[in-house]
PDB file of C-alpha atoms in Angstrom:
ATOM      1  CA  MET A 142       0.080  -0.057   0.195  1.00 90.00           C
ATOM      2  CA  GLU A 143       1.217   3.618  -0.827  1.00 97.00           C
ATOM      3  CA  LEU A 144      -0.311   6.722  -0.050  1.00 98.00           C
ATOM      4  CA  THR A 145       0.723  10.538   0.072  1.00 98.00           C
ATOM      5  CA  ASP A 146      -0.362  12.812   2.839  1.00 98.00           C
ATOM      6  CA  ILE A 147      -1.175  15.721   0.910  1.00 98.00           C
ATOM      7  CA  GLY A 148      -0.512  18.077   4.082  1.00 98.00           C
ATOM      8  CA  ALA A 149       1.497  17.874   6.285  1.00 98.00           C
ATOM      9  CA  ASN A 150       2.939  20.798   8.881  1.00 98.00           C
ATOM     10  CA  LEU A 151       6.436  19.349   9.508  1.00 98.00           C
ATOM     11  CA  ALA A 152       7.930  22.419   9.389  1.00 97.00           C
ATOM     12  CA  HIS A 153       6.111  22.443  12.960  1.00 97.00           C
ATOM     13  CA  GLU A 154       8.554  23.246  15.742  1.00 97.00           C
ATOM     14  CA  SER A 155       7.509  20.047  17.672  1.00 97.00           C
ATOM     15  CA  PHE A 156       8.879  18.303  14.382  1.00 98.00           C
ATOM     16  CA  ALA A 157      12.360  20.270  15.186  1.00 96.00           C
ATOM     17  CA  ASP A 158      13.886  17.531  17.064  1.00 97.00           C
ATOM     18  CA  ASP A 159      13.328  14.375  15.350  1.00 97.00           C
ATOM     19  CA  LEU A 160      11.767  14.746  11.793  1.00 98.00           C
ATOM     20  CA  ASP A 161      14.322  11.731  10.369  1.00 98.00           C
ATOM     21  CA  ASP A 162      12.497   9.551  12.502  1.00 98.00           C
ATOM     22  CA  VAL A 163       9.548  10.992  11.674  1.00 98.00           C
ATOM     23  CA  LEU A 164       9.972  10.138   7.907  1.00 98.00           C
ATOM     24  CA  ALA A 165      11.238   7.198   8.088  1.00 98.00           C
ATOM     25  CA  ARG A 166       8.426   5.723  10.216  1.00 98.00           C
ATOM     26  CA  ALA A 167       6.317   7.492   7.893  1.00 98.00           C
ATOM     27  CA  GLU A 168       8.025   5.087   5.196  1.00 98.00           C
ATOM     28  CA  ALA A 169       7.375   1.922   6.530  1.00 98.00           C
ATOM     29  CA  ALA A 170       3.820   2.748   7.491  1.00 98.00           C
ATOM     30  CA  GLY A 171       3.861   3.334   3.682  1.00 98.00           C
ATOM     31  CA  VAL A 172       3.333   7.570   3.687  1.00 98.00           C
ATOM     32  CA  ARG A 173       5.904   7.227   0.312  1.00 98.00           C
ATOM     33  CA  ARG A 174       5.026  11.224  -0.173  1.00 98.00           C
ATOM     34  CA  LEU A 175       4.340  13.896   1.563  1.00 98.00           C
ATOM     35  CA  VAL A 176       3.324  17.815   0.481  1.00 98.00           C
ATOM     36  CA  ILE A 177       4.440  20.204   3.179  1.00 98.00           C
ATOM     37  CA  THR A 178       2.722  22.490   4.556  1.00 98.00           C
ATOM     38  CA  GLY A 179       3.888  26.377   4.195  1.00 98.00           C
ATOM     39  CA  SER A 180       2.005  28.869   6.067  1.00 97.00           C
ATOM     40  CA  ASP A 181       3.786  31.983   6.421  1.00 97.00           C
ATOM     41  CA  LEU A 182       6.929  33.302   5.871  1.00 97.00           C
ATOM     42  CA  ASP A 183       9.099  30.540   8.206  1.00 97.00           C
ATOM     43  CA  SER A 184       7.376  27.850   6.946  1.00 97.00           C
ATOM     44  CA  SER A 185       6.891  28.515   3.613  1.00 98.00           C
ATOM     45  CA  GLN A 186      11.272  28.760   3.326  1.00 97.00           C
ATOM     46  CA  ALA A 187      11.513  25.340   5.615  1.00 98.00           C
ATOM     47  CA  ALA A 188       9.095  23.553   3.721  1.00 98.00           C
ATOM     48  CA  VAL A 189      10.835  24.818   0.074  1.00 98.00           C
ATOM     49  CA  ASP A 190      13.970  23.649   1.821  1.00 97.00           C
ATOM     50  CA  LEU A 191      12.866  20.671   3.548  1.00 97.00           C
ATOM     51  CA  ALA A 192      12.010  19.557  -0.153  1.00 97.00           C
ATOM     52  CA  GLY A 193      15.679  19.759  -1.769  1.00 97.00           C
ATOM     53  CA  ARG A 194      17.076  18.116   1.664  1.00 97.00           C
ATOM     54  CA  TYR A 195      14.209  14.300   1.239  1.00 97.00           C
ATOM     55  CA  PRO A 196      13.989  14.767  -2.671  1.00 96.00           C
ATOM     56  CA  GLY A 197      11.036  12.635  -4.304  1.00 96.00           C
ATOM     57  CA  GLN A 198       9.770  11.841  -0.667  1.00 97.00           C
ATOM     58  CA  CYS A 199       9.033  16.347   0.226  1.00 98.00           C
ATOM     59  CA  PHE A 200       6.805  18.448  -1.829  1.00 98.00           C
ATOM     60  CA  ALA A 201       7.188  21.823  -1.107  1.00 98.00           C
ATOM     61  CA  THR A 202       3.651  24.656  -1.098  1.00 98.00           C
ATOM     62  CA  ALA A 203       3.973  27.430  -0.057  1.00 98.00           C
ATOM     63  CA  GLY A 204       1.621  30.585   1.459  1.00 98.00           C
ATOM     64  CA  LEU A 205       0.160  32.591   3.880  1.00 98.00           C
ATOM     65  CA  HIS A 206      -2.851  30.589   6.183  1.00 98.00           C
ATOM     66  CA  PRO A 207      -6.384  33.629   6.200  1.00 98.00           C
ATOM     67  CA  HIS A 208      -4.452  33.994  10.318  1.00 98.00           C
ATOM     68  CA  HIS A 209      -2.088  35.695   9.188  1.00 97.00           C
ATOM     69  CA  ALA A 210      -3.192  37.445   6.494  1.00 98.00           C
ATOM     70  CA  LEU A 211      -2.028  41.356   8.043  1.00 98.00           C
ATOM     71  CA  ASP A 212       1.947  39.472   8.196  1.00 97.00           C
ATOM     72  CA  TRP A 213       1.244  39.264   4.637  1.00 97.00           C
ATOM     73  CA  SER A 214       4.033  41.081   2.282  1.00 96.00           C
ATOM     74  CA  PRO A 215       6.433  41.644  -0.626  1.00 96.00           C
ATOM     75  CA  ALA A 216       9.137  39.438   0.711  1.00 95.00           C
ATOM     76  CA  HIS A 217       6.345  37.136   1.018  1.00 95.00           C
ATOM     77  CA  GLU A 218       5.472  37.270  -2.625  1.00 97.00           C
ATOM     78  CA  GLN A 219       8.537  37.155  -3.622  1.00 97.00           C
ATOM     79  CA  LEU A 220       9.506  33.412  -1.979  1.00 97.00           C
ATOM     80  CA  MET A 221       6.749  32.220  -3.328  1.00 97.00           C
ATOM     81  CA  ARG A 222       7.051  33.876  -7.286  1.00 98.00           C
ATOM     82  CA  ASP A 223      10.544  32.804  -6.668  1.00 98.00           C
ATOM     83  CA  SER A 224      11.097  28.663  -5.816  1.00 98.00           C
ATOM     84  CA  ALA A 225       8.142  28.722  -8.189  1.00 98.00           C
ATOM     85  CA  SER A 226       9.629  29.999 -10.635  1.00 97.00           C
ATOM     86  CA  ALA A 227      12.402  27.623  -9.710  1.00 97.00           C
ATOM     87  CA  GLN A 228      10.236  24.509 -10.017  1.00 97.00           C
ATOM     88  CA  ARG A 229      10.426  24.164  -6.010  1.00 98.00           C
ATOM     89  CA  LEU A 230       6.958  23.862  -5.839  1.00 98.00           C
ATOM     90  CA  VAL A 231       4.012  21.434  -6.301  1.00 98.00           C
ATOM     91  CA  ALA A 232       1.280  24.454  -4.929  1.00 98.00           C
ATOM     92  CA  ILE A 233       0.582  27.631  -3.673  1.00 98.00           C
ATOM     93  CA  GLY A 234      -0.951  27.811  -0.636  1.00 98.00           C
ATOM     94  CA  GLU A 235      -2.361  27.318   2.704  1.00 98.00           C
ATOM     95  CA  THR A 236      -4.185  29.996   1.853  1.00 98.00           C
ATOM     96  CA  GLY A 237      -8.132  30.697   2.491  1.00 98.00           C
ATOM     97  CA  LEU A 238     -10.085  32.894   5.025  1.00 98.00           C
ATOM     98  CA  ASP A 239     -10.918  31.294   8.417  1.00 98.00           C
ATOM     99  CA  PHE A 240     -14.634  32.855   9.942  1.00 98.00           C
ATOM    100  CA  PHE A 241     -14.180  30.723  12.404  1.00 95.00           C
ATOM    101  CA  ARG A 242     -11.564  32.409  14.536  1.00 92.00           C
ATOM    102  CA  ASP A 243     -11.507  36.074  12.204  1.00 95.00           C
ATOM    103  CA  ILE A 244      -7.633  35.997  14.297  1.00 97.00           C
ATOM    104  CA  ALA A 245      -6.988  38.566  10.596  1.00 98.00           C
ATOM    105  CA  PRO A 246      -9.461  40.491  10.071  1.00 98.00           C
ATOM    106  CA  ARG A 247     -11.564  39.767   6.545  1.00 98.00           C
ATOM    107  CA  ASP A 248     -11.056  42.469   4.058  1.00 98.00           C
ATOM    108  CA  ALA A 249      -7.378  41.578   5.049  1.00 98.00           C
ATOM    109  CA  GLN A 250      -8.483  37.794   4.016  1.00 98.00           C
ATOM    110  CA  GLU A 251     -10.216  38.829   1.639  1.00 98.00           C
ATOM    111  CA  ARG A 252      -7.509  40.289  -0.826  1.00 98.00           C
ATOM    112  CA  VAL A 253      -4.357  37.966   0.169  1.00 98.00           C
ATOM    113  CA  PHE A 254      -6.284  35.176  -0.464  1.00 98.00           C
ATOM    114  CA  ALA A 255      -7.439  37.001  -4.070  1.00 98.00           C
ATOM    115  CA  ALA A 256      -3.179  37.546  -3.640  1.00 98.00           C
ATOM    116  CA  GLN A 257      -2.452  34.499  -3.621  1.00 98.00           C
ATOM    117  CA  LEU A 258      -4.583  33.206  -6.348  1.00 98.00           C
ATOM    118  CA  ALA A 259      -2.866  35.880  -8.618  1.00 98.00           C
ATOM    119  CA  VAL A 260       0.469  34.321  -8.039  1.00 98.00           C
ATOM    120  CA  ALA A 261      -1.015  30.480  -9.017  1.00 98.00           C
ATOM    121  CA  CYS A 262      -2.273  31.531 -11.733  1.00 98.00           C
ATOM    122  CA  ASP A 263       0.357  33.541 -12.989  1.00 98.00           C
ATOM    123  CA  HIS A 264       2.928  30.148 -12.714  1.00 98.00           C
ATOM    124  CA  GLY A 265       0.742  27.918 -14.023  1.00 98.00           C
ATOM    125  CA  LEU A 266       0.602  26.066 -10.113  1.00 98.00           C
ATOM    126  CA  PRO A 267      -2.634  24.105  -7.851  1.00 98.00           C
ATOM    127  CA  VAL A 268      -3.697  26.060  -5.257  1.00 98.00           C
ATOM    128  CA  PHE A 269      -4.651  24.845  -1.570  1.00 98.00           C
ATOM    129  CA  LEU A 270      -6.789  25.541  -0.227  1.00 98.00           C
ATOM    130  CA  HIS A 271      -8.571  26.197   3.756  1.00 98.00           C
ATOM    131  CA  GLN A 272     -11.666  27.503   4.224  1.00 97.00           C
ATOM    132  CA  ARG A 273     -13.951  27.654   7.792  1.00 97.00           C
ATOM    133  CA  ASP A 274     -16.845  29.064   8.527  1.00 97.00           C
ATOM    134  CA  ALA A 275     -16.394  31.852   5.136  1.00 97.00           C
ATOM    135  CA  HIS A 276     -18.077  29.717   2.379  1.00 97.00           C
ATOM    136  CA  ALA A 277     -20.646  32.428   1.070  1.00 97.00           C
ATOM    137  CA  ARG A 278     -17.631  34.193   0.897  1.00 97.00           C
ATOM    138  CA  PHE A 279     -14.305  32.121   0.120  1.00 98.00           C
ATOM    139  CA  LEU A 280     -16.474  30.823  -3.163  1.00 98.00           C
ATOM    140  CA  PRO A 281     -17.096  33.443  -5.094  1.00 98.00           C
ATOM    141  CA  ILE A 282     -13.391  35.139  -4.992  1.00 98.00           C
ATOM    142  CA  LEU A 283     -12.182  31.561  -5.667  1.00 98.00           C
ATOM    143  CA  ARG A 284     -14.530  31.295  -8.846  1.00 97.00           C
ATOM    144  CA  GLU A 285     -13.466  34.503 -10.195  1.00 97.00           C
ATOM    145  CA  HIS A 286      -9.502  33.204 -10.493  1.00 98.00           C
ATOM    146  CA  LEU A 287     -11.150  28.934 -11.754  1.00 96.00           C
ATOM    147  CA  PRO A 288     -10.735  29.511 -15.151  1.00 96.00           C
ATOM    148  CA  HIS A 289      -7.079  30.208 -15.172  1.00 97.00           C
ATOM    149  CA  LEU A 290      -6.547  28.048 -12.086  1.00 98.00           C
ATOM    150  CA  THR A 291      -5.384  24.755 -11.969  1.00 97.00           C
ATOM    151  CA  ARG A 292      -6.094  22.630  -9.820  1.00 98.00           C
ATOM    152  CA  ALA A 293      -7.709  23.659  -6.537  1.00 98.00           C
ATOM    153  CA  VAL A 294      -7.656  21.157  -3.543  1.00 98.00           C
ATOM    154  CA  VAL A 295     -10.074  22.289   0.084  1.00 98.00           C
ATOM    155  CA  HIS A 296      -7.924  20.820   2.194  1.00 98.00           C
ATOM    156  CA  CYS A 297      -9.104  19.491   5.645  1.00 98.00           C
ATOM    157  CA  PHE A 298     -12.740  20.512   4.568  1.00 98.00           C
ATOM    158  CA  THR A 299     -15.371  20.384   7.475  1.00 97.00           C
ATOM    159  CA  ASP A 300     -18.089  21.825   6.232  1.00 96.00           C
ATOM    160  CA  SER A 301     -21.979  20.488   4.981  1.00 96.00           C
ATOM    161  CA  ALA A 302     -23.016  18.733   1.983  1.00 97.00           C
ATOM    162  CA  GLN A 303     -23.555  22.075   0.293  1.00 97.00           C
ATOM    163  CA  ALA A 304     -21.087  23.358   0.221  1.00 97.00           C
ATOM    164  CA  LEU A 305     -18.738  20.015  -0.289  1.00 98.00           C
ATOM    165  CA  ASP A 306     -21.358  19.915  -3.819  1.00 98.00           C
ATOM    166  CA  ALA A 307     -20.208  23.370  -4.593  1.00 98.00           C
ATOM    167  CA  TYR A 308     -16.672  22.857  -4.640  1.00 98.00           C
ATOM    168  CA  LEU A 309     -17.408  19.739  -6.691  1.00 98.00           C
ATOM    169  CA  ASP A 310     -19.522  21.435  -8.976  1.00 98.00           C
ATOM    170  CA  ALA A 311     -16.480  24.209  -9.475  1.00 97.00           C
ATOM    171  CA  GLY A 312     -14.057  21.107 -10.085  1.00 98.00           C
ATOM    172  CA  CYS A 313     -12.290  21.059  -6.654  1.00 98.00           C
ATOM    173  CA  TYR A 314      -9.906  18.112  -5.498  1.00 98.00           C
ATOM    174  CA  ILE A 315     -10.853  16.446  -1.692  1.00 98.00           C
ATOM    175  CA  GLY A 316      -8.697  16.607   0.990  1.00 98.00           C
ATOM    176  CA  VAL A 317     -10.170  14.374   4.239  1.00 98.00           C
ATOM    177  CA  THR A 318      -8.433  14.039   6.807  1.00 98.00           C
ATOM    178  CA  GLY A 319      -8.267  12.378  10.706  1.00 98.00           C
ATOM    179  CA  TRP A 320     -11.810  14.629  11.563  1.00 98.00           C
ATOM    180  CA  ILE A 321     -13.661  11.601   9.287  1.00 98.00           C
ATOM    181  CA  CYS A 322     -12.265   9.750  12.248  1.00 98.00           C
ATOM    182  CA  ASP A 323     -13.706  11.843  15.520  1.00 97.00           C
ATOM    183  CA  GLU A 324     -17.134  10.873  16.512  1.00 95.00           C
ATOM    184  CA  ARG A 325     -18.044  13.489  17.697  1.00 94.00           C
ATOM    185  CA  ARG A 326     -17.223  16.126  15.470  1.00 95.00           C
ATOM    186  CA  GLY A 327     -16.660  13.725  12.139  1.00 97.00           C
ATOM    187  CA  ARG A 328     -20.127  12.812  11.414  1.00 96.00           C
ATOM    188  CA  ASP A 329     -21.161  14.888   8.896  1.00 97.00           C
ATOM    189  CA  LEU A 330     -18.466  13.981   7.328  1.00 98.00           C
ATOM    190  CA  TYR A 331     -18.268  10.791   8.121  1.00 98.00           C
ATOM    191  CA  ALA A 332     -22.300  10.340   5.750  1.00 98.00           C
ATOM    192  CA  ASN A 333     -20.568  13.005   3.746  1.00 98.00           C
ATOM    193  CA  VAL A 334     -17.318  11.599   2.340  1.00 98.00           C
ATOM    194  CA  ALA A 335     -19.445   9.181  -0.066  1.00 98.00           C
ATOM    195  CA  ARG A 336     -20.413  11.985  -2.520  1.00 98.00           C
ATOM    196  CA  ILE A 337     -17.234  12.929  -3.443  1.00 98.00           C
ATOM    197  CA  PRO A 338     -15.666  11.038  -7.030  1.00 98.00           C
ATOM    198  CA  ASP A 339     -12.568   8.807  -6.907  1.00 98.00           C
ATOM    199  CA  ASP A 340     -10.818  11.204  -8.859  1.00 98.00           C
ATOM    200  CA  ARG A 341     -10.969  13.956  -6.285  1.00 98.00           C
ATOM    201  CA  LEU A 342     -10.094  12.658  -3.403  1.00 98.00           C
ATOM    202  CA  MET A 343      -7.589  13.060  -1.605  1.00 98.00           C
ATOM    203  CA  ILE A 344      -6.133  12.294   2.485  1.00 98.00           C
ATOM    204  CA  GLU A 345      -4.319  14.145   4.731  1.00 98.00           C
ATOM    205  CA  THR A 346      -3.306  14.389   8.147  1.00 98.00           C
ATOM    206  CA  ASP A 347      -2.554  17.960   8.877  1.00 98.00           C
ATOM    207  CA  CYS A 348      -0.132  16.919  11.995  1.00 98.00           C
ATOM    208  CA  PRO A 349       1.064  17.957  13.818  1.00 98.00           C
ATOM    209  CA  TYR A 350      -3.110  18.087  14.768  1.00 98.00           C
ATOM    210  CA  LEU A 351      -6.568  16.045  14.642  1.00 97.00           C
ATOM    211  CA  MET A 352      -4.950  13.129  15.253  1.00 97.00           C
ATOM    212  CA  PRO A 353      -7.698  10.256  14.425  1.00 98.00           C
ATOM    213  CA  ARG A 354      -8.958   9.139  17.246  1.00 97.00           C
ATOM    214  CA  THR A 355      -9.535   5.952  16.324  1.00 97.00           C
ATOM    215  CA  ILE A 356      -6.024   5.193  16.685  1.00 97.00           C
ATOM    216  CA  ARG A 357      -5.225   1.307  19.054  1.00 95.00           C
ATOM    217  CA  PRO A 358      -3.490   1.703  21.070  1.00 94.00           C
ATOM    218  CA  LYS A 359      -4.212   5.100  21.780  1.00 94.00           C
ATOM    219  CA  PRO A 360      -1.245   6.910  21.781  1.00 93.00           C
ATOM    220  CA  LYS A 361       1.306   8.622  23.857  1.00 92.00           C
ATOM    221  CA  THR A 362       1.361  11.834  22.107  1.00 94.00           C
ATOM    222  CA  ARG A 363      -1.112  14.000  21.213  1.00 94.00           C
ATOM    223  CA  ARG A 364       1.596  14.617  18.058  1.00 98.00           C
ATOM    224  CA  ASN A 365      -0.531  14.068  14.645  1.00 98.00           C
ATOM    225  CA  GLU A 366       2.559  12.390  12.536  1.00 98.00           C
ATOM    226  CA  PRO A 367       2.507  10.933   8.318  1.00 98.00           C
ATOM    227  CA  ALA A 368       2.800   7.943   9.989  1.00 98.00           C
ATOM    228  CA  ASN A 369      -0.613   8.091  10.812  1.00 98.00           C
ATOM    229  CA  LEU A 370      -2.803   8.347   7.743  1.00 98.00           C
ATOM    230  CA  PRO A 371      -3.189   4.585   7.519  1.00 98.00           C
ATOM    231  CA  TRP A 372      -6.187   5.641  10.575  1.00 98.00           C
ATOM    232  CA  VAL A 373      -8.109   8.182   8.014  1.00 98.00           C
ATOM    233  CA  ALA A 374      -7.643   6.190   4.896  1.00 98.00           C
ATOM    234  CA  GLU A 375      -9.529   2.851   7.266  1.00 98.00           C
ATOM    235  CA  THR A 376     -12.198   4.932   8.084  1.00 98.00           C
ATOM    236  CA  VAL A 377     -12.872   6.767   4.138  1.00 98.00           C
ATOM    237  CA  ALA A 378     -12.639   3.533   3.349  1.00 98.00           C
ATOM    238  CA  ALA A 379     -15.538   1.982   5.745  1.00 98.00           C
ATOM    239  CA  ALA A 380     -17.906   6.015   5.198  1.00 98.00           C
ATOM    240  CA  ARG A 381     -17.174   5.121   1.064  1.00 98.00           C
ATOM    241  CA  GLY A 382     -17.977   0.613   1.448  1.00 98.00           C
ATOM    242  CA  GLN A 383     -14.455   0.677  -0.089  1.00 98.00           C
ATOM    243  CA  SER A 384     -11.012  -1.417   0.469  1.00 98.00           C
ATOM    244  CA  VAL A 385      -8.463   0.337   2.756  1.00 98.00           C
ATOM    245  CA  ALA A 386      -6.458  -1.010  -0.842  1.00 98.00           C
ATOM    246  CA  GLN A 387      -9.068   1.228  -2.934  1.00 98.00           C
ATOM    247  CA  VAL A 388      -8.757   3.803  -1.037  1.00 98.00           C
ATOM    248  CA  ALA A 389      -4.718   4.183  -0.749  1.00 98.00           C
ATOM    249  CA  ALA A 390      -4.134   3.478  -5.050  1.00 98.00           C
ATOM    250  CA  LEU A 391      -7.466   6.257  -5.955  1.00 98.00           C
ATOM    251  CA  THR A 392      -5.626   9.250  -3.552  1.00 98.00           C
ATOM    252  CA  HIS A 393      -1.947   8.107  -4.368  1.00 98.00           C
ATOM    253  CA  ALA A 394      -2.341   8.540  -7.592  1.00 98.00           C
ATOM    254  CA  ASN A 395      -5.311  12.164  -7.454  1.00 98.00           C
ATOM    255  CA  ALA A 396      -2.707  13.203  -5.369  1.00 98.00           C
ATOM    256  CA  GLY A 397       0.371  12.200  -7.735  1.00 98.00           C
ATOM    257  CA  ARG A 398      -1.483  13.809 -10.686  1.00 98.00           C
ATOM    258  CA  PHE A 399      -2.797  16.958  -8.384  1.00 98.00           C
ATOM    259  CA  PHE A 400       1.060  17.676  -7.707  1.00 98.00           C
ATOM    260  CA  ALA A 401       2.342  16.591 -10.645  1.00 97.00           C
ATOM    261  CA  ILE A 402       4.036  14.291  -9.341  1.00 96.00           C
ATOM    262  CA  GLU A 403       4.044  10.721 -10.674  1.00 81.00           C
ATOM    263  CA  GLY A 404       5.853   8.669  -9.768  1.00 72.00           C
ATOM    264  CA  SER A 405       7.756  10.855  -7.334  1.00 65.00           C
ATOM    265  CA  ASP A 406       8.580   7.825  -3.709  1.00 56.00           C
ATOM    266  CA  ALA A 407      10.387   8.241  -0.991  1.00 45.00           C
ATOM    267  CA  GLN A 408      14.530   7.117  -3.423  1.00 39.00           C
ATOM    268  CA  GLY A 409      13.188   9.667  -5.521  1.00 38.00           C
ATOM    269  CA  GLN A 410      13.379   7.473  -8.707  1.00 32.00           C
TER     270      GLN A 410
END
């Protein structure tokens, strides 16, 4: 079984001391490829650096999470554009809107979201998207750019069936995390994940967050990591009435196509 984790925050400080061990455990668990999320200037640069250190296993995105919208700067945009031009990125993001926490003003979030979509359009890159409690504004902004975007994935999807259908109608891919493994919060996602067509589904850990609650024995740590992705695949498979092998194969293939990394493995072959 081969898997791709499309959303791993391995630039997070919690991985600073044992990253090689984390990557080895991922490989042992069948997680062959990891897309490292850039969510601010530092993590975007770190993602690019990690992709350079672990070619074929790690791949980089660069973006600015909506929580940090007020930090948008020429330096961040230049990093994104330079890295894209040098073919060191597989996507722009994490970018989008978060009206759940409203950490940054909504007008700033919208402005920076549109600016990052423009970078993706200019460089022919897909986008890695975040949306929470902002569907009504998120979708119109995205739609303005969709004719010029190669591909888009709504990462860590947790919204309603109606929002899911709207994203699918817009041609988006959907990323599913360990949220689906949460018997308290993930019931709607569990019920709706079968609506996602086989060719639009991808899975992710969003580590170090969203540890799957189905893991047995229960982990001694609260830090999630890519090696736990098979637990997401298992729950997705159960919810869709498919085998784990089917879900692994189709999500791995979808990720390869979406990020244009087909044929890449942990040895970079």
